[in-house]
């Protein structure tokens, strides 16, 4: 249907409201639940760990925490009271940071993890803990969230895991 200037002011207001709603809607392309779960499960399958599934309760927790970080984009872990494991990701402003970007960064730590000795040889400032949480055998529920931070501070992504993993002295798989 074509819109013309003969439309009523109410029709123009309705159109303007619809356009603004679409513009304000968060972009979910490349950041859907499946976009988070699939790369997790690819990494898990690579080490013969059963697939994990999206969990709406865990995702609600992740979304609530991501909303808290939207104002500052700081890589500060939440205080889940031990309910969830957690991986955080930050990407600078202007980048196309997606679910795959975050999970890829975490999984890239595999290069430093030695499963035989259950040890990490990561260089200073790096770790293996994000990777081991991704593949932690008993962490079977995943919930993640992504926000664009205020003031061009970048993108904040968090994934939470239930039950949590990364227990000292225990092997992830």
mmCIF file of C-alpha atoms in Angstrom:
data_model
loop_
_atom_site.group_PDB
_atom_site.id
_atom_site.type_symbol
_atom_site.label_atom_id
_atom_site.label_comp_id
_atom_site.label_asym_id
_atom_site.label_seq_id
_atom_site.Cartn_x
_atom_site.Cartn_y
_atom_site.Cartn_z
ATOM 1 C CA UNK A 1 0.000 0.000 0.000
ATOM 2 C CA UNK A 2 1.357 3.432 -0.867
ATOM 3 C CA UNK A 3 1.140 6.251 1.634
ATOM 4 C CA UNK A 4 0.169 9.662 0.398
ATOM 5 C CA UNK A 5 -0.043 13.087 1.894
ATOM 6 C CA UNK A 6 -3.816 12.748 1.873
ATOM 7 C CA UNK A 7 -3.615 10.317 4.797
ATOM 8 C CA UNK A 8 -4.910 11.507 8.116
ATOM 9 C CA UNK A 9 -2.473 12.765 10.770
ATOM 10 C CA UNK A 10 -3.365 9.711 12.843
ATOM 11 C CA UNK A 11 -2.261 7.413 10.009
ATOM 12 C CA UNK A 12 1.061 9.274 9.738
ATOM 13 C CA UNK A 13 1.579 8.994 13.490
ATOM 14 C CA UNK A 14 0.867 5.268 13.336
ATOM 15 C CA UNK A 15 3.368 4.838 10.499
ATOM 16 C CA UNK A 16 5.994 6.901 12.325
ATOM 17 C CA UNK A 17 5.494 4.859 15.496
ATOM 18 C CA UNK A 18 5.899 1.610 13.555
ATOM 19 C CA UNK A 19 9.101 2.812 11.885
ATOM 20 C CA UNK A 20 10.544 3.973 15.229
ATOM 21 C CA UNK A 21 9.654 0.654 16.870
ATOM 22 C CA UNK A 22 11.458 -1.264 14.143
ATOM 23 C CA UNK A 23 14.491 0.999 14.366
ATOM 24 C CA UNK A 24 14.672 0.626 18.147
ATOM 25 C CA UNK A 25 14.262 -3.155 18.105
ATOM 26 C CA UNK A 26 17.465 -4.980 19.041
ATOM 27 C CA UNK A 27 19.183 -6.759 16.202
ATOM 28 C CA UNK A 28 18.917 -10.489 16.756
ATOM 29 C CA UNK A 29 20.505 -11.587 13.480
ATOM 30 C CA UNK A 30 23.559 -13.675 14.359
ATOM 31 C CA UNK A 31 22.697 -13.450 18.054
ATOM 32 C CA UNK A 32 19.792 -15.858 18.462
ATOM 33 C CA UNK A 33 19.812 -18.626 21.057
ATOM 34 C CA UNK A 34 20.864 -21.084 18.365
ATOM 35 C CA UNK A 35 23.717 -18.766 17.323
ATOM 36 C CA UNK A 36 25.089 -19.164 20.856
ATOM 37 C CA UNK A 37 24.302 -22.867 21.320
ATOM 38 C CA UNK A 38 25.640 -24.167 17.987
ATOM 39 C CA UNK A 39 29.283 -23.078 18.431
ATOM 40 C CA UNK A 40 29.222 -24.262 22.050
ATOM 41 C CA UNK A 41 28.022 -27.669 20.897
ATOM 42 C CA UNK A 42 30.571 -27.822 18.081
ATOM 43 C CA UNK A 43 33.351 -27.337 20.651
ATOM 44 C CA UNK A 44 31.738 -29.884 22.963
ATOM 45 C CA UNK A 45 31.371 -32.446 20.167
ATOM 46 C CA UNK A 46 35.033 -31.929 19.295
ATOM 47 C CA UNK A 47 35.951 -33.440 22.676
ATOM 48 C CA UNK A 48 33.060 -35.956 22.779
ATOM 49 C CA UNK A 49 30.960 -34.045 25.313
ATOM 50 C CA UNK A 50 27.178 -34.209 24.970
ATOM 51 C CA UNK A 51 25.356 -31.192 23.601
ATOM 52 C CA UNK A 52 24.091 -28.435 25.861
ATOM 53 C CA UNK A 53 20.697 -26.778 25.428
ATOM 54 C CA UNK A 54 19.364 -23.243 25.669
ATOM 55 C CA UNK A 55 17.615 -22.571 28.965
ATOM 56 C CA UNK A 56 15.251 -19.613 29.290
ATOM 57 C CA UNK A 57 15.822 -19.232 33.048
ATOM 58 C CA UNK A 58 19.590 -19.077 32.608
ATOM 59 C CA UNK A 59 19.108 -16.724 29.642
ATOM 60 C CA UNK A 60 16.929 -14.397 31.726
ATOM 61 C CA UNK A 61 19.709 -14.204 34.298
ATOM 62 C CA UNK A 62 22.250 -13.433 31.539
ATOM 63 C CA UNK A 63 19.987 -10.757 30.057
ATOM 64 C CA UNK A 64 19.472 -9.122 33.433
ATOM 65 C CA UNK A 65 23.193 -8.972 34.036
ATOM 66 C CA UNK A 66 23.982 -7.738 30.518
ATOM 67 C CA UNK A 67 21.476 -4.934 31.067
ATOM 68 C CA UNK A 68 23.394 -3.932 34.215
ATOM 69 C CA UNK A 69 26.640 -3.742 32.217
ATOM 70 C CA UNK A 70 25.106 -1.761 29.353
ATOM 71 C CA UNK A 71 26.012 1.516 31.040
ATOM 72 C CA UNK A 72 29.727 0.776 31.446
ATOM 73 C CA UNK A 73 30.579 -2.349 29.389
ATOM 74 C CA UNK A 74 33.001 -3.492 32.119
ATOM 75 C CA UNK A 75 34.203 -7.085 32.174
ATOM 76 C CA UNK A 76 33.115 -7.673 35.737
ATOM 77 C CA UNK A 77 31.629 -11.029 36.661
ATOM 78 C CA UNK A 78 28.154 -11.148 38.119
ATOM 79 C CA UNK A 79 27.441 -12.446 41.566
ATOM 80 C CA UNK A 80 25.248 -15.439 40.786
ATOM 81 C CA UNK A 81 25.801 -16.878 44.233
ATOM 82 C CA UNK A 82 27.342 -19.976 42.687
ATOM 83 C CA UNK A 83 24.228 -20.812 40.674
ATOM 84 C CA UNK A 84 25.889 -20.340 37.284
ATOM 85 C CA UNK A 85 29.200 -20.495 35.523
ATOM 86 C CA UNK A 86 29.925 -17.449 33.406
ATOM 87 C CA UNK A 87 31.950 -16.316 30.412
ATOM 88 C CA UNK A 88 32.207 -12.641 29.452
ATOM 89 C CA UNK A 89 33.209 -10.965 26.198
ATOM 90 C CA UNK A 90 33.787 -7.341 25.237
ATOM 91 C CA UNK A 91 34.197 -5.995 21.713
ATOM 92 C CA UNK A 92 35.125 -2.430 20.857
ATOM 93 C CA UNK A 93 32.654 0.015 19.386
ATOM 94 C CA UNK A 94 32.127 -0.263 15.650
ATOM 95 C CA UNK A 95 32.899 -3.972 15.431
ATOM 96 C CA UNK A 96 30.386 -6.543 14.263
ATOM 97 C CA UNK A 97 30.594 -8.575 17.474
ATOM 98 C CA UNK A 98 28.220 -11.528 17.443
ATOM 99 C CA UNK A 99 27.479 -14.677 19.407
ATOM 100 C CA UNK A 100 29.977 -16.486 17.198
ATOM 101 C CA UNK A 101 32.649 -13.857 17.951
ATOM 102 C CA UNK A 102 32.341 -14.423 21.674
ATOM 103 C CA UNK A 103 32.227 -18.219 21.590
ATOM 104 C CA UNK A 104 35.106 -18.307 19.106
ATOM 105 C CA UNK A 105 37.239 -16.191 21.441
ATOM 106 C CA UNK A 106 36.511 -18.516 24.355
ATOM 107 C CA UNK A 107 37.104 -21.690 22.351
ATOM 108 C CA UNK A 108 40.405 -20.314 21.001
ATOM 109 C CA UNK A 109 41.843 -20.917 24.486
ATOM 110 C CA UNK A 110 41.826 -24.650 23.696
ATOM 111 C CA UNK A 111 45.310 -24.203 22.241
ATOM 112 C CA UNK A 112 46.672 -23.740 25.773
ATOM 113 C CA UNK A 113 44.669 -26.442 27.524
ATOM 114 C CA UNK A 114 46.285 -29.852 28.084
ATOM 115 C CA UNK A 115 43.582 -32.382 28.863
ATOM 116 C CA UNK A 116 46.026 -35.142 29.819
ATOM 117 C CA UNK A 117 47.492 -33.075 32.657
ATOM 118 C CA UNK A 118 44.346 -30.952 33.135
ATOM 119 C CA UNK A 119 46.550 -27.867 33.001
ATOM 120 C CA UNK A 120 46.767 -24.567 31.201
ATOM 121 C CA UNK A 121 49.906 -23.118 29.632
ATOM 122 C CA UNK A 122 48.337 -19.819 28.574
ATOM 123 C CA UNK A 123 50.614 -16.779 28.286
ATOM 124 C CA UNK A 124 50.381 -14.057 30.927
ATOM 125 C CA UNK A 125 47.067 -12.258 30.742
ATOM 126 C CA UNK A 126 45.329 -15.248 29.138
ATOM 127 C CA UNK A 127 43.610 -18.314 30.501
ATOM 128 C CA UNK A 128 41.930 -21.565 29.577
ATOM 129 C CA UNK A 129 38.961 -21.106 31.900
ATOM 130 C CA UNK A 130 36.589 -19.761 29.282
ATOM 131 C CA UNK A 131 37.270 -22.769 27.072
ATOM 132 C CA UNK A 132 36.925 -25.289 29.887
ATOM 133 C CA UNK A 133 33.576 -23.742 30.896
ATOM 134 C CA UNK A 134 32.318 -24.073 27.302
ATOM 135 C CA UNK A 135 33.151 -27.815 27.281
ATOM 136 C CA UNK A 136 32.425 -28.592 30.958
ATOM 137 C CA UNK A 137 30.601 -31.941 30.751
ATOM 138 C CA UNK A 138 28.000 -31.310 33.451
ATOM 139 C CA UNK A 139 27.158 -27.746 32.333
ATOM 140 C CA UNK A 140 24.243 -28.718 30.116
ATOM 141 C CA UNK A 141 22.092 -25.568 30.189
ATOM 142 C CA UNK A 142 23.204 -22.343 28.500
ATOM 143 C CA UNK A 143 21.757 -18.842 28.522
ATOM 144 C CA UNK A 144 23.431 -15.861 26.887
ATOM 145 C CA UNK A 145 22.816 -12.187 26.207
ATOM 146 C CA UNK A 146 24.355 -9.411 24.120
ATOM 147 C CA UNK A 147 24.006 -5.654 24.576
ATOM 148 C CA UNK A 148 25.426 -2.660 22.770
ATOM 149 C CA UNK A 149 26.803 -0.466 25.523
ATOM 150 C CA UNK A 150 25.908 3.177 25.972
ATOM 151 C CA UNK A 151 28.259 5.934 24.877
ATOM 152 C CA UNK A 152 29.969 3.922 22.126
ATOM 153 C CA UNK A 153 31.659 1.737 24.738
ATOM 154 C CA UNK A 154 31.332 -1.396 22.627
ATOM 155 C CA UNK A 155 29.451 -4.671 22.922
ATOM 156 C CA UNK A 156 29.082 -6.806 26.054
ATOM 157 C CA UNK A 157 28.239 -10.503 25.755
ATOM 158 C CA UNK A 158 27.710 -12.942 28.594
ATOM 159 C CA UNK A 159 26.930 -16.642 28.654
ATOM 160 C CA UNK A 160 25.894 -18.408 31.820
ATOM 161 C CA UNK A 161 26.036 -22.141 32.439
ATOM 162 C CA UNK A 162 24.078 -24.469 34.681
ATOM 163 C CA UNK A 163 25.268 -26.234 36.636
ATOM 164 C CA UNK A 164 28.497 -24.238 36.824
ATOM 165 C CA UNK A 165 31.855 -25.745 35.938
ATOM 166 C CA UNK A 166 35.538 -24.942 36.342
ATOM 167 C CA UNK A 167 36.076 -26.611 39.672
ATOM 168 C CA UNK A 168 39.763 -26.598 40.665
ATOM 169 C CA UNK A 169 41.335 -30.002 40.286
ATOM 170 C CA UNK A 170 38.465 -31.417 38.217
ATOM 171 C CA UNK A 171 38.701 -32.172 34.532
ATOM 172 C CA UNK A 172 36.055 -30.572 32.295
ATOM 173 C CA UNK A 173 35.513 -33.843 30.420
#
